Amino acid sequence: MDVLGISCFGHDAAAVLLRDGVVVAAAEEERFSRTTHDASFPALAIDFCLDRAGIRGADLDYVAFFEKPFRKFERMVVTALASFPHSRGVFQESMRTWFTDKLWVQGLIKDRLGVPGDRILFSEHHLSHAASAYLCSPYDEAAILTVDGVGEWATATYGIGKGNELRILEEIRFPHSLGLLYSAFTAFLGFAVNEGESKVMGMAPFGEPRYRDQVYKLVQVEDDGSFALDMDAFAFHRSPDQTFGARFERLFGAPRDPGTPFFTDRTGYPAELGPPPDDVEARAADNQRFADIAASIQLVTEEVLLKMVDHLHRQTGLRRLCMAGGVALNAVANARILRESPFEELYIQPAAGDGGGALGAALWAYHTVLGQPRRVSLEHAYWGADHGPGDVEAFLASSGIAYERPRGEDALLDAVVDALAAGQVVGWVQGRFEWGPRALGNRSILADPRRADMRDVVNAKIKFREPFHPFAPSVPEECAEEYFELPDAKRHYPARFMLYVVDVKRDKRAILPAITHVDGTARLQTVRRETNPRYYRLLERFGMATGVPVLLNTSLNLTGEPIANTPAEAFSTFSRSGLDMLVLGDCIVTKPIVQAG
Amino acid sequence: MLTRVALMAFYVLLLTPFALAVRAIADPMRFAAPPAWLPRDATGGDPTTRAKRRY
């Protein structure tokens, strides 16, 4: 039985195809359309899924959409009316988009895929999140927590999964939203909502939570983790482009200008910006305020989540927890939940945000609606498109690009290890691209984490990221405990998907300066031999050559672009950046780029 | 097309005046509500029927 899951019209549209309950393909639309966080109907991702399964749309047994469009529309209308006349702009905007597209998703699916209406199912937004977390976990029974910006009405839910049944018990409803609270601070700190949340997380360790009490003036929290926002401070419910209001600014001061360079007294003025301006001290103090605000909202978010999780544990008495929703991508909070909550194990799948709703909807349709038994858990994230040796060589030959093809994998890995150890930065493209927002060793930029200057090298030559946005390490799962504070690392699924920020061991911080953040932490990825053998062997060989089996791993893209999918996109990133080497499957391209003669 | 017109009419002619009237005497968005976990709305029908609904 083939079930297609679809999520779209929020952010990060995606499609997932299940065959008899097993994932065949899963991808976000942005990887194909090349539009970052593409929210449109995921026609290209659907085509990829169908191709991968060798079927046509009309062959699908069911299509599952990740939310109830009419309920969401109801929320938009009621919100707009409840905030009238301030909401005039958001009302007009939502009428335009909803009446042209979003309400008619059933017709869209019928037209595009040729699937009859009675084979199209509609999950609920948070039910899809819950299903995406629990139904692909390895657990037979678990508590479930979903927290994000907003779905139809719910912004957070908790429940229980048992066998193939899902039961959501209670929820918190819009406009009271932990995700939207965090996003308001994301916008205040000068970052794009739905994209810059990880930058807030990265900025937080540069500050102290001095504004914690002010944040709690915006959000009233009970011991059970339920909360209510002071809506006088926010604008997201009545404005299409504003998330916070005047009261918010009275509490925290003027918002950060997105173009402002970030430096504090502690970091010093960045040398690459030239001589410091006359008002350098005032600017450093202002940046410190922003870092303190970031630390405060991060701390409050963690405290609310811990209260929610404690309440969930008291309600269910279970020892395993599955989490989903955009807030479950907060890897610092996840690690605190693991360390400080009563739950012994966590499962979070790699696309925990809205893209993952496609996976959840498909799993919910197959297991919960159709009553089919669960068979496998999601062990890895490599469900996207791949491009075999023929495709790679055809691309290189047709583009006239000179390349080397080492004899066998050992020679290939040796060449890459030599380059990395020599301080080169390598683009690494292997197999199927990753499901979710993280590059996990198949569309990655790799570098030597032992070099203190490597963070600046990768930033200056390739990623152009803010200095407070740390780079992540990959490590074979057997070696993780030697370098990171994650006992029994093998059993932690979120660590496979870069969803925990943990301490780097004190005696290893000086060895791994390029991936150790200012507070001594790192967002590690544990790599398994069974699920990514070539990347595992690369780490192993790098360890043999240098004594440290750890690599700096960041996504293969330039700022503002989606992660590369095809060899042509990887080569485009390579040619427009300071990458020294590009590995495309078995082929190596180096700089200067030479035209094949 | 008929569905679209019917829905438009429903929202503009019925829901809008209704919501405005409700707002005058209540807090439909629970803007000022105290923090609370709320029970899920009761849903009728068997799972497959519910799954086919867009609402």
XYZ file of C-alpha atoms in Angstrom, chain B:
55
model
C -16.867 27.223 -7.979
C -20.215 26.940 -6.231
C -18.464 25.758 -3.080
C -16.174 28.766 -3.170
C -19.060 31.182 -3.543
C -21.013 29.460 -0.789
C -18.047 29.572 1.544
C -17.324 33.199 0.766
C -20.936 34.036 1.486
C -20.842 32.033 4.692
C -17.797 33.804 6.022
C -18.739 37.296 4.887
C -22.470 37.270 5.524
C -22.764 34.949 8.507
C -19.489 34.438 10.305
C -18.300 38.022 10.236
C -21.364 39.585 11.867
C -21.539 36.654 14.258
C -17.893 37.007 15.334
C -18.258 40.743 15.770
C -21.312 40.232 17.927
C -19.584 37.563 19.997
C -16.541 39.759 20.454
C -18.687 42.485 21.846
C -19.720 40.273 24.752
C -16.884 37.720 25.062
C -13.189 36.945 24.455
C -13.276 34.390 21.626
C -9.507 34.323 21.291
C -8.989 33.904 25.026
C -6.616 36.855 24.899
C -7.016 37.407 28.614
C -7.480 33.785 29.669
C -5.311 32.340 32.453
C -2.775 29.648 31.505
C -4.360 26.224 31.100
C -4.115 22.965 29.267
C -7.411 22.609 27.438
C -9.195 19.375 26.568
C -9.254 18.482 22.887
C -12.468 19.319 21.087
C -14.800 16.348 20.945
C -14.919 14.829 17.475
C -17.706 12.683 16.143
C -17.782 9.824 13.673
C -15.451 6.922 13.032
C -11.737 7.555 12.420
C -11.974 7.228 8.632
C -14.875 9.648 8.386
C -13.054 12.118 10.620
C -9.927 11.725 8.534
C -11.803 12.652 5.359
C -13.031 15.907 6.836
C -11.197 19.101 6.087
C -12.474 20.659 9.327
